[in-house]
Amino acid sequence: MATPPASAIDLATLDLDSFHGRHVAVLGLARSGIALARFLADQGAQVTVYDGRDADALSEAVAALGERRPRLLLGPQVAPMDALAGQALICTSPSINSRYPTTEPRLRAALADVEAEGRVPVVSEIDLFLRLCPATTVGVTGTKGKTTTSSLAAAVLAAGEAPAVLGGNIGVPLIERLPELTSEHRVVLELSELQLPTLSRGTHTAVYTHVTSDHLDRHGSLEAYREVKRRLAELLPATGTLVRNEDDPVVSSYRAPAGARTLTYTRSAPAADGVGVRDGWVVAGEELAPAGHDGRILPLEAIPLPGEHNVSNVLAAVAVGLIHGIGPAAIAAAVREFAGVEHRLERVAEIAGVTYVNDSQGTQPDAVIAAVRAFERPLVLIAGGRSKGVPVEALAVAVAERVSAAVLIGETAEQLATAFATAGLERIERVDSMEEAVIAATAIAHERTPATVLLSPAAASFDMYADYEARGRAFKAAVSALAAEETPR
């Protein structure tokens, strides 16, 4: 290395003053990287930002840094080691890891060399946040359902007296909010399989939705993926609580460390220290219900979200509320008023007898199975995108049972068409764009109304869009264009 080595920042004694005047590298200039760069610069660090994309592609990200002027090393011509030399700390975005085959090879190799040397600590944005966060934290993970569950849990906690904050993988890195957080706050963090392997410490509460199969392109095998997911439970402190979905065979096998509490939830009768369903009500077991309360929280018919899987998400959020001292009436009110999450079974519009639902976050077959089971026929499914290497046979069976027709887009259109047809779905159309998909699905839906058009892709978005949010926005824009055509002039 041409740059003289700097003394490393001591993570054991880390506080907000530790960064002042120190050289810190930020790897990746997406959401987490932008937030890291701004936070570190605001704490007085001498920040170097590295990203293998060129400056033109990163113009909006650079603009988001505002008045701050970090050293920018951008583009494929930059050697990653140039950004790592002479640093006191290296901070990474979630997708950058020396163990991920999806990380750019040169950067993987450079990071591996630094880690092998062991002189400069490498820390992820979320791990840095947890090291510095003074608040009570709730971590939520799972293959699917974690966004809705995290949002519900935050809404329930906000019904109490303590301020509640929501962030993490849900799209809002919280590192910049550290200066305002206190021990009085409650922070809910959605945590993905990208973030979990980078953690050195856990949250005070670990909530699991369900764990099936996803991201095998990154983790190599189903068992490796499940091991990654188990990490949040393993890192619980002895005073922590594991909130476990007893209806999921993988999650129900997870165990909390010695001393930590385990609380369960299920769509059947609850355990004494758990949450469940009885006689059409969400209920708390006798050991979890507040003293003098019969345990009934709210009737199932009051849950505003469609589908059995959302009953499970509500049960998890109710459990979080109860263990944090939120009263049953306040929990019930928070659930009733919950408006849902964008791109997750989001009701977009109803036009001429057709309801349009945006489930762009349904990138994995199990999520799409849950989505199609949430609606009655006639149901037209829009699906397709970039493959995540996950089998689709079970999805095809559910689609054939529940869906009237499928309109397919993207790289997996042929794969899905073959699977759906083999399973018995008779009506399948292929188109080239989201706009064409919405038009085609609408034409089919109009044959028998009322009907539902559901975007739930069962695939990643990267063949056509920057992310699932961009795909969802494209769907909503196409629906809006239809609405404008239907509006009398």
C-alpha positions as a printed NumPy array, in Angstrom:
array([[  0.   ,   0.   ,   0.   ],
       [  1.338,   3.401,  -0.967],
       [ -0.521,   5.233,   1.803],
       [  0.974,   4.871,   5.288],
       [ -1.154,   2.697,   7.571],
       [ -3.377,   4.527,  10.042],
       [ -4.154,   3.377,  13.57 ],
       [ -7.455,   1.56 ,  13.546],
       [-10.58 ,   2.794,  15.279],
       [-11.222,   0.619,  18.335],
       [-14.695,  -0.876,  17.943],
       [-14.739,  -1.916,  21.608],
       [-14.776,   1.72 ,  22.759],
       [-16.773,   3.138,  19.848],
       [-18.901,   6.251,  20.337],
       [-19.993,   9.172,  18.169],
       [-16.734,  11.003,  18.83 ],
       [-14.597,   8.101,  17.576],
       [-14.73 ,   9.228,  13.932],
       [-13.55 ,  12.814,  14.256],
       [-10.455,  13.418,  12.135],
       [-10.13 ,   9.724,  11.267],
       [ -9.907,   8.227,   7.776],
       [-12.901,   6.03 ,   7.041],
       [-13.793,   4.254,   3.783],
       [-17.365,   3.693,   2.636],
       [-17.838,   0.913,   0.089],
       [-20.877,   1.276,  -2.147],
       [-22.893,   4.414,  -2.866],
       [-26.468,   3.16 ,  -2.762],
       [-28.877,   3.93 ,   0.089],
       [-26.734,   2.605,   2.927],
       [-23.543,   4.044,   1.455],
       [-25.063,   7.495,   1.029],
       [-26.331,   7.434,   4.612],
       [-22.962,   6.192,   5.905],
       [-21.007,   8.842,   4.021],
       [-23.24 ,  11.641,   5.296],
       [-23.213,  10.365,   8.876],
       [-19.447,   9.879,   9.007],
       [-18.745,  13.251,   7.401],
       [-21.09 ,  14.925,   9.866],
       [-19.161,  13.273,  12.709],
       [-15.931,  14.807,  11.374],
       [-14.438,  11.789,   9.602],
       [-12.228,  12.068,   6.529],
       [-14.409,   9.963,   4.243],
       [-13.381,   8.063,   1.102],
       [-16.234,   6.629,  -0.973],
       [-15.634,   3.764,  -3.411],
       [-18.077,   2.44 ,  -5.994],
       [-17.255,   0.468,  -9.143],
       [-19.936,   2.278, -11.136],
       [-18.903,   5.378, -13.045],
       [-19.677,   8.923, -11.986],
       [-22.445,   9.429, -14.567],
       [-24.423,   6.499, -13.174],
       [-23.921,   7.828,  -9.635],
       [-24.779,  11.481, -10.255],
       [-27.955,  11.373,  -8.138],
       [-26.169,   9.546,  -5.328],
       [-23.348,  12.104,  -5.317],
       [-25.885,  14.933,  -5.297],
       [-27.531,  13.323,  -2.243],
       [-24.303,  13.945,  -0.296],
       [-25.201,  17.646,  -0.317],
       [-22.514,  20.046,   0.869],
       [-20.238,  17.278,   2.088],
       [-17.119,  16.684,   0.033],
       [-15.781,  13.179,   0.634],
       [-12.996,  11.783,  -1.505],
       [-14.783,   9.998,  -4.353],
       [-13.182,   6.992,  -6.04 ],
       [-15.756,   6.005,  -8.643],
       [-15.688,   3.849, -11.745],
       [-14.282,   0.544, -12.993],
       [-10.87 ,   2.105, -13.591],
       [-10.328,   2.572,  -9.828],
       [ -8.466,  -0.172,  -7.986],
       [-10.449,  -1.083,  -4.843],
       [ -7.285,  -1.265,  -2.771],
       [ -6.726,   2.448,  -3.418],
       [ -9.861,   3.121,  -1.377],
       [ -8.856,   0.758,   1.437],
       [ -5.285,   1.94 ,   1.959],
       [ -4.577,   4.125,   4.968],
       [ -8.021,   3.788,   6.543],
       [ -8.833,   3.566,  10.24 ],
       [-12.184,   1.891,   9.538],
       [-13.907,   0.349,   6.505],
       [-17.701,   0.525,   6.308],
       [-19.719,  -1.514,   3.828],
       [-23.135,  -1.413,   2.238],
       [-25.222,  -4.597,   2.715],
       [-24.434,  -6.204,  -0.647],
       [-20.66 ,  -5.859,  -0.269],
       [-19.011,  -8.746,   1.515],
       [-15.838, -10.716,   0.819],
       [-17.865, -13.932,   1.228],
       [-20.621, -13.055,  -1.269],
       [-20.067, -14.362,  -4.821],
       [-22.327, -11.521,  -5.984],
       [-19.778,  -8.906,  -4.815],
       [-17.523,  -7.607,  -7.614],
       [-14.467,  -9.942,  -7.733],
       [-11.75 ,  -7.271,  -7.407],
       [-13.469,  -5.758,  -4.389],
       [-14.014,  -9.184,  -2.833],
       [-10.315,  -9.943,  -3.161],
       [ -9.24 ,  -6.58 ,  -1.744],
       [-11.594,  -6.914,   1.232],
       [-10.428, -10.457,   1.883],
       [ -6.808,  -9.236,   2.   ],
       [ -7.694,  -6.51 ,   4.512],
       [ -9.655,  -8.937,   6.673],
       [ -6.84 , -11.49 ,   6.584],
       [ -4.378,  -8.813,   7.691],
       [ -6.689,  -8.046,  10.626],
       [ -5.407,  -4.525,  11.287],
       [ -8.35 ,  -2.441,  10.05 ],
       [-11.871,  -3.384,  11.176],
       [-14.516,  -3.911,   8.5  ],
       [-18.038,  -3.165,   9.665],
       [-21.402,  -3.005,   7.908],
       [-23.78 ,  -0.067,   8.161],
       [-26.301,  -2.042,  10.222],
       [-23.649,  -3.466,  12.562],
       [-22.211,   0.011,  13.098],
       [-25.709,   1.237,  13.929],
       [-26.314,  -1.522,  16.481],
       [-22.922,  -0.897,  18.107],
       [-23.831,   2.759,  18.662],
       [-27.597,   2.63 ,  19.191],
       [-28.707,   3.505,  22.755],
       [-32.336,   2.499,  22.141],
       [-34.243,  -0.74 ,  22.668],
       [-34.152,  -2.624,  19.362],
       [-36.486,  -5.097,  17.677],
       [-35.085,  -7.059,  14.725],
       [-37.467,  -8.686,  12.242],
       [-36.362, -11.23 ,   9.659],
       [-37.697, -14.068,   7.532],
       [-37.938, -15.057,   3.897],
       [-41.097, -13.042,   3.376],
       [-43.449, -11.041,   5.567],
       [-40.707,  -9.095,   7.309],
       [-41.595,  -5.731,   5.737],
       [-45.249,  -5.925,   6.743],
       [-44.413,  -7.342,  10.159],
       [-41.777,  -4.662,  10.793],
       [-44.19 ,  -1.91 ,   9.779],
       [-46.983,  -3.364,  11.9  ],
       [-44.673,  -3.758,  14.898],
       [-43.528,  -0.143,  14.586],
       [-47.147,   1.037,  14.349],
       [-48.049,  -0.965,  17.462],
       [-45.057,   0.363,  19.418],
       [-45.897,   3.911,  18.328],
       [-49.233,   3.473,  20.122],
       [-47.318,   3.539,  23.409],
       [-45.657,   6.44 ,  25.187],
       [-42.12 ,   5.827,  23.897],
       [-41.145,   7.151,  20.444],
       [-40.852,   4.403,  17.815],
       [-38.555,   4.411,  14.773],
       [-38.677,   2.058,  11.762],
       [-35.841,   1.338,   9.339],
       [-33.179,  -1.076,   8.168],
       [-33.714,  -3.144,   5.025],
       [-37.144,  -1.571,   4.642],
       [-35.393,   1.201,   2.709],
       [-34.471,   3.716,   5.403],
       [-30.939,   3.277,   6.82 ],
       [-31.025,   4.62 ,  10.38 ],
       [-27.325,   5.379,  10.83 ],
       [-27.932,   9.118,  10.352],
       [-30.545,   9.177,  13.112],
       [-28.134,   7.982,  15.797],
       [-27.481,  11.458,  17.234],
       [-31.18 ,  11.894,  18.059],
       [-31.842,   8.442,  19.518],
       [-32.007,   7.899,  23.268],
       [-32.595,   5.018,  25.64 ],
       [-36.274,   5.978,  25.598],
       [-36.688,   5.131,  21.907],
       [-37.792,   1.816,  20.45 ],
       [-36.258,   0.958,  17.076],
       [-37.687,  -1.665,  14.712],
       [-35.226,  -2.982,  12.13 ],
       [-36.116,  -5.131,   9.159],
       [-33.068,  -7.336,   8.589],
       [-32.311,  -9.209,   5.365],
       [-30.064, -12.139,   4.515],
       [-27.574,  -9.566,   3.224],
       [-27.317,  -7.838,   6.593],
       [-27.47 , -10.742,   9.047],
       [-24.052, -12.305,   8.268],
       [-22.359,  -8.96 ,   8.972],
       [-23.743,  -8.596,  12.503],
       [-21.509,  -8.897,  15.543],
       [-24.344,  -8.214,  17.959],
       [-28.077,  -8.739,  17.93 ],
       [-31.211,  -6.833,  18.765],
       [-33.033,  -6.971,  22.108],
       [-35.962,  -8.765,  20.465],
       [-35.632, -11.12 ,  17.473],
       [-38.818, -11.688,  15.464],
       [-39.113, -14.396,  12.809],
       [-41.816, -14.598,  10.154],
       [-41.007, -17.765,   8.183],
       [-37.904, -19.206,   6.527],
       [-38.171, -21.114,   3.264],
       [-35.821, -20.756,   0.271],
       [-34.408, -17.629,  -1.35 ],
       [-31.186, -16.008,  -2.559],
       [-29.465, -19.301,  -3.308],
       [-27.391, -17.395,  -5.87 ],
       [-25.687, -15.661,  -2.954],
       [-25.562, -18.364,  -0.289],
       [-25.083, -21.459,  -2.407],
       [-27.432, -23.877,  -0.65 ],
       [-30.693, -23.989,   1.252],
       [-28.917, -24.969,   4.451],
       [-26.471, -22.068,   4.152],
       [-29.384, -19.66 ,   3.651],
       [-31.14 , -21.036,   6.735],
       [-27.935, -20.716,   8.742],
       [-27.758, -17.049,   7.797],
       [-31.324, -16.513,   8.966],
       [-30.612, -18.247,  12.284],
       [-27.997, -15.6  ,  13.06 ],
       [-30.459, -13.13 ,  14.607],
       [-31.615, -15.671,  17.19 ],
       [-28.051, -16.715,  17.98 ],
       [-27.058, -13.115,  18.734],
       [-29.838, -12.441,  21.24 ],
       [-28.56 , -11.185,  24.592],
       [-29.368, -13.242,  27.677],
       [-32.012, -10.64 ,  28.56 ],
       [-33.559, -10.757,  25.066],
       [-36.702, -12.307,  23.604],
       [-37.143, -14.598,  20.614],
       [-40.56 , -14.193,  18.942],
       [-41.025, -17.387,  16.96 ],
       [-43.579, -18.47 ,  14.344],
       [-44.707, -21.905,  15.498],
       [-46.507, -22.537,  12.195],
       [-43.218, -22.569,  10.28 ],
       [-41.245, -25.829,  10.563],
       [-37.865, -24.127,  10.193],
       [-38.472, -21.179,  12.521],
       [-40.078, -23.403,  15.182],
       [-36.764, -25.255,  15.426],
       [-34.789, -22.102,  16.271],
       [-33.659, -21.768,  19.864],
       [-32.782, -18.722,  21.915],
       [-29.471, -18.568,  23.817],
       [-29.424, -19.554,  27.482],
       [-31.368, -17.111,  29.616],
       [-33.293, -15.48 ,  26.783],
       [-37.083, -15.749,  26.646],
       [-38.964, -17.481,  23.82 ],
       [-42.445, -16.286,  22.917],
       [-44.461, -18.009,  20.199],
       [-47.281, -17.1  ,  17.842],
       [-49.562, -19.347,  15.818],
       [-52.808, -19.228,  13.858],
       [-54.178, -21.867,  16.249],
       [-54.714, -21.727,  20.019],
       [-51.879, -19.833,  21.75 ],
       [-49.341, -21.177,  24.183],
       [-49.498, -19.75 ,  27.693],
       [-46.615, -17.407,  26.81 ],
       [-47.688, -16.615,  23.278],
       [-50.231, -15.209,  20.856],
       [-52.716, -17.15 ,  18.737],
       [-56.252, -17.389,  17.436],
       [-59.327, -18.615,  19.292],
       [-63.   , -18.297,  18.344],
       [-62.255, -15.781,  15.587],
       [-60.122, -13.536,  17.799],
       [-56.43 , -12.735,  18.123],
       [-55.725, -13.704,  21.716],
       [-52.824, -13.681,  24.15 ],
       [-52.072, -16.674,  26.343],
       [-52.72 , -16.4  ,  30.067],
       [-49.074, -15.73 ,  30.936],
       [-48.692, -12.995,  28.304],
       [-52.025, -11.215,  28.692],
       [-52.   ,  -8.216,  31.042],
       [-53.226,  -8.91 ,  34.563],
       [-57.006,  -8.912,  34.756],
       [-57.434,  -9.058,  30.967],
       [-59.158, -11.956,  29.169],
       [-56.46 , -12.039,  26.483],
       [-58.662, -11.021,  23.535],
       [-56.951,  -8.37 ,  21.402],
       [-59.113,  -7.925,  18.289],
       [-61.384,  -9.996,  16.032],
       [-59.852, -11.441,  12.877],
       [-62.44 ,  -9.575,  10.795],
       [-60.926,  -6.279,  11.99 ],
       [-57.546,  -7.035,  10.357],
       [-57.381,  -4.717,   7.321],
       [-54.91 ,  -6.837,   5.314],
       [-55.9  ,  -9.75 ,   3.045],
       [-54.653, -13.306,   3.399],
       [-53.859, -15.845,   6.118],
       [-50.192, -14.88 ,   5.979],
       [-51.139, -11.378,   7.142],
       [-52.905, -12.889,  10.146],
       [-49.505, -14.327,  11.065],
       [-47.851, -10.938,  10.544],
       [-50.419,  -9.324,  12.856],
       [-49.859, -12.001,  15.499],
       [-46.119, -11.285,  15.489],
       [-46.704,  -7.529,  15.843],
       [-49.19 ,  -8.104,  18.664],
       [-46.566, -10.172,  20.469],
       [-44.017,  -7.364,  20.094],
       [-46.505,  -4.883,  21.5  ],
       [-47.389,  -6.997,  24.525],
       [-43.801,  -7.692,  25.548],
       [-43.093,  -3.958,  25.342],
       [-46.014,  -3.048,  27.569],
       [-48.482,  -1.75 ,  24.981],
       [-52.081,  -2.237,  26.134],
       [-54.492,  -4.509,  24.216],
       [-56.82 ,  -1.639,  23.252],
       [-53.931,   0.422,  21.848],
       [-52.593,  -2.604,  19.943],
       [-56.02 ,  -3.293,  18.445],
       [-56.418,   0.327,  17.352],
       [-52.968,   0.36 ,  15.72 ],
       [-53.734,  -2.807,  13.748],
       [-57.166,  -1.567,  12.639],
       [-55.659,   1.684,  11.36 ],
       [-52.715,   0.067,   9.578],
       [-52.823,   1.055,   5.915],
       [-50.42 ,  -1.599,   4.629],
       [-47.018,  -1.388,   2.944],
       [-46.286,  -0.059,  -0.517],
       [-45.566,  -2.824,  -3.061],
       [-46.896,  -5.53 ,  -0.695],
       [-50.485,  -6.462,  -1.584],
       [-51.041,  -2.749,  -2.071],
       [-54.502,  -1.95 ,  -3.381],
       [-53.816,   0.571,  -6.14 ],
       [-57.22 ,   1.284,  -7.696],
       [-60.592,  -0.087,  -8.692],
       [-61.533,   0.748, -12.285],
       [-64.688,  -0.479, -14.02 ],
       [-65.061,  -3.474, -11.744],
       [-61.374,  -4.463, -11.731],
       [-59.24 ,  -4.122,  -8.59 ],
       [-55.498,  -3.654,  -9.185],
       [-53.08 ,  -4.916,  -6.532],
       [-49.35 ,  -4.158,  -6.463],
       [-47.322,  -6.97 ,  -4.882],
       [-44.027,  -6.155,  -6.59 ],
       [-42.167,  -7.219,  -3.451],
       [-43.428, -10.755,  -4.115],
       [-40.105, -11.857,  -5.581],
       [-40.09 , -15.373,  -4.175],
       [-42.528, -18.243,  -4.934],
       [-43.808, -18.691,  -1.369],
       [-44.785, -15.023,  -1.233],
       [-46.705, -15.318,  -4.494],
       [-48.462, -18.468,  -3.286],
       [-49.658, -16.509,  -0.249],
       [-50.692, -13.619,  -2.484],
       [-52.825, -15.666,  -4.9  ],
       [-54.479, -17.392,  -1.966],
       [-55.544, -14.005,  -0.602],
       [-57.971, -13.351,  -3.495],
       [-60.936, -15.075,  -5.079],
       [-61.402, -15.738,  -8.801],
       [-61.508, -14.179, -11.316],
       [-57.857, -13.376, -10.669],
       [-55.329, -12.397, -13.367],
       [-51.673, -12.706, -12.336],
       [-48.852, -10.615, -13.807],
       [-45.526, -12.346, -13.116],
       [-41.979, -12.724, -14.368],
       [-38.564, -11.12 , -14.064],
       [-35.046, -12.346, -13.332],
       [-34.688, -15.813, -11.839],
       [-33.462, -16.19 ,  -8.266],
       [-32.623, -19.855,  -8.786],
       [-35.551, -21.075,  -6.659],
       [-37.857, -23.936,  -7.775],
       [-41.289, -22.833,  -9.039],
       [-43.196, -26.148,  -9.145],
       [-45.189, -25.498,  -5.933],
       [-45.996, -22.001,  -7.173],
       [-47.262, -23.423, -10.463],
       [-49.674, -25.748,  -8.636],
       [-51.049, -22.854,  -6.558],
       [-51.399, -20.665,  -9.652],
       [-53.287, -23.376, -11.527],
       [-55.659, -23.742,  -8.565],
       [-56.273, -20.066,  -7.809],
       [-55.592, -17.981, -10.94 ],
       [-57.856, -17.5  , -13.954],
       [-55.046, -16.387, -16.289],
       [-51.404, -15.311, -16.205],
       [-49.689, -12.529, -18.139],
       [-45.922, -13.039, -18.138],
       [-43.025, -10.621, -18.633],
       [-39.247, -10.626, -18.252],
       [-36.543, -13.251, -18.437],
       [-38.494, -15.96 , -16.617],
       [-41.606, -15.676, -18.8  ],
       [-40.881, -18.911, -20.674],
       [-39.923, -20.817, -17.539],
       [-43.095, -19.741, -15.752],
       [-45.25 , -20.385, -18.822],
       [-43.986, -23.957, -19.039],
       [-44.436, -24.58 , -15.309],
       [-47.908, -23.033, -15.179],
       [-49.102, -24.919, -18.267],
       [-47.741, -28.219, -16.932],
       [-49.642, -27.606, -13.675],
       [-52.879, -27.086, -15.62 ],
       [-53.283, -23.334, -16.151],
       [-54.955, -22.946, -19.525],
       [-54.731, -19.222, -20.223],
       [-51.232, -17.748, -20.437],
       [-50.083, -14.682, -22.356],
       [-46.582, -13.237, -22.832],
       [-45.87 ,  -9.542, -23.37 ],
       [-42.783,  -7.333, -23.488],
       [-43.509,  -4.519, -21.032],
       [-45.416,  -3.655, -17.882],
       [-47.722,  -1.362, -19.825],
       [-48.641,  -4.195, -22.193],
       [-49.085,  -6.556, -19.236],
       [-51.58 ,  -4.264, -17.517],
       [-53.525,  -3.768, -20.763],
       [-53.62 ,  -7.509, -21.473],
       [-54.567,  -8.407, -17.894],
       [-57.31 ,  -5.778, -17.908],
       [-58.814,  -7.152, -21.103],
       [-58.994, -10.618, -19.541],
       [-60.393,  -9.284, -16.263],
       [-63.179,  -7.405, -18.08 ],
       [-64.549, -10.717, -19.38 ],
       [-66.049, -11.36 , -15.924],
       [-66.169,  -8.686, -13.249],
       [-65.676,  -8.02 , -10.43 ],
       [-62.126,  -9.275, -10.891],
       [-58.614,  -8.673,  -9.592],
       [-55.374,  -7.986, -11.47 ],
       [-52.421,  -8.895,  -9.258],
       [-48.777,  -8.027,  -9.921],
       [-46.79 , -10.605,  -7.947],
       [-43.711, -11.453, -10.017],
       [-42.086, -14.476,  -8.321],
       [-38.777, -13.098,  -9.596],
       [-36.265, -10.316,  -9.109],
       [-36.694,  -7.071, -11.033],
       [-33.198,  -6.493, -12.374],
       [-33.859,  -7.615, -15.941],
       [-36.183,  -4.643, -16.485],
       [-35.985,  -2.331, -13.442],
       [-33.534,  -0.987, -10.888],
       [-35.413,  -2.685,  -8.043],
       [-38.811,  -4.024,  -7.027],
       [-39.924,  -0.515,  -6.066],
       [-39.303,   0.774,  -9.592],
       [-41.241,  -2.199, -10.948],
       [-44.136,  -1.472,  -8.591],
       [-44.151,   2.179,  -9.6  ],
       [-44.269,   1.147, -13.256],
       [-47.312,  -1.017, -12.535],
       [-49.032,   1.821, -10.706],
       [-48.232,   4.235, -13.525],
       [-49.777,   1.857, -16.053],
       [-52.885,   1.537, -13.883],
       [-53.06 ,   5.329, -13.543],
       [-52.945,   5.636, -17.328],
       [-55.927,   3.288, -17.534],
       [-57.775,   5.327, -14.931],
       [-57.161,   8.503, -16.936],
       [-58.646,   6.848, -20.015],
       [-61.731,   5.834, -18.031],
       [-62.265,   9.329, -16.579],
       [-64.967,  11.265, -18.491],
       [-63.651,  14.334, -20.246]])
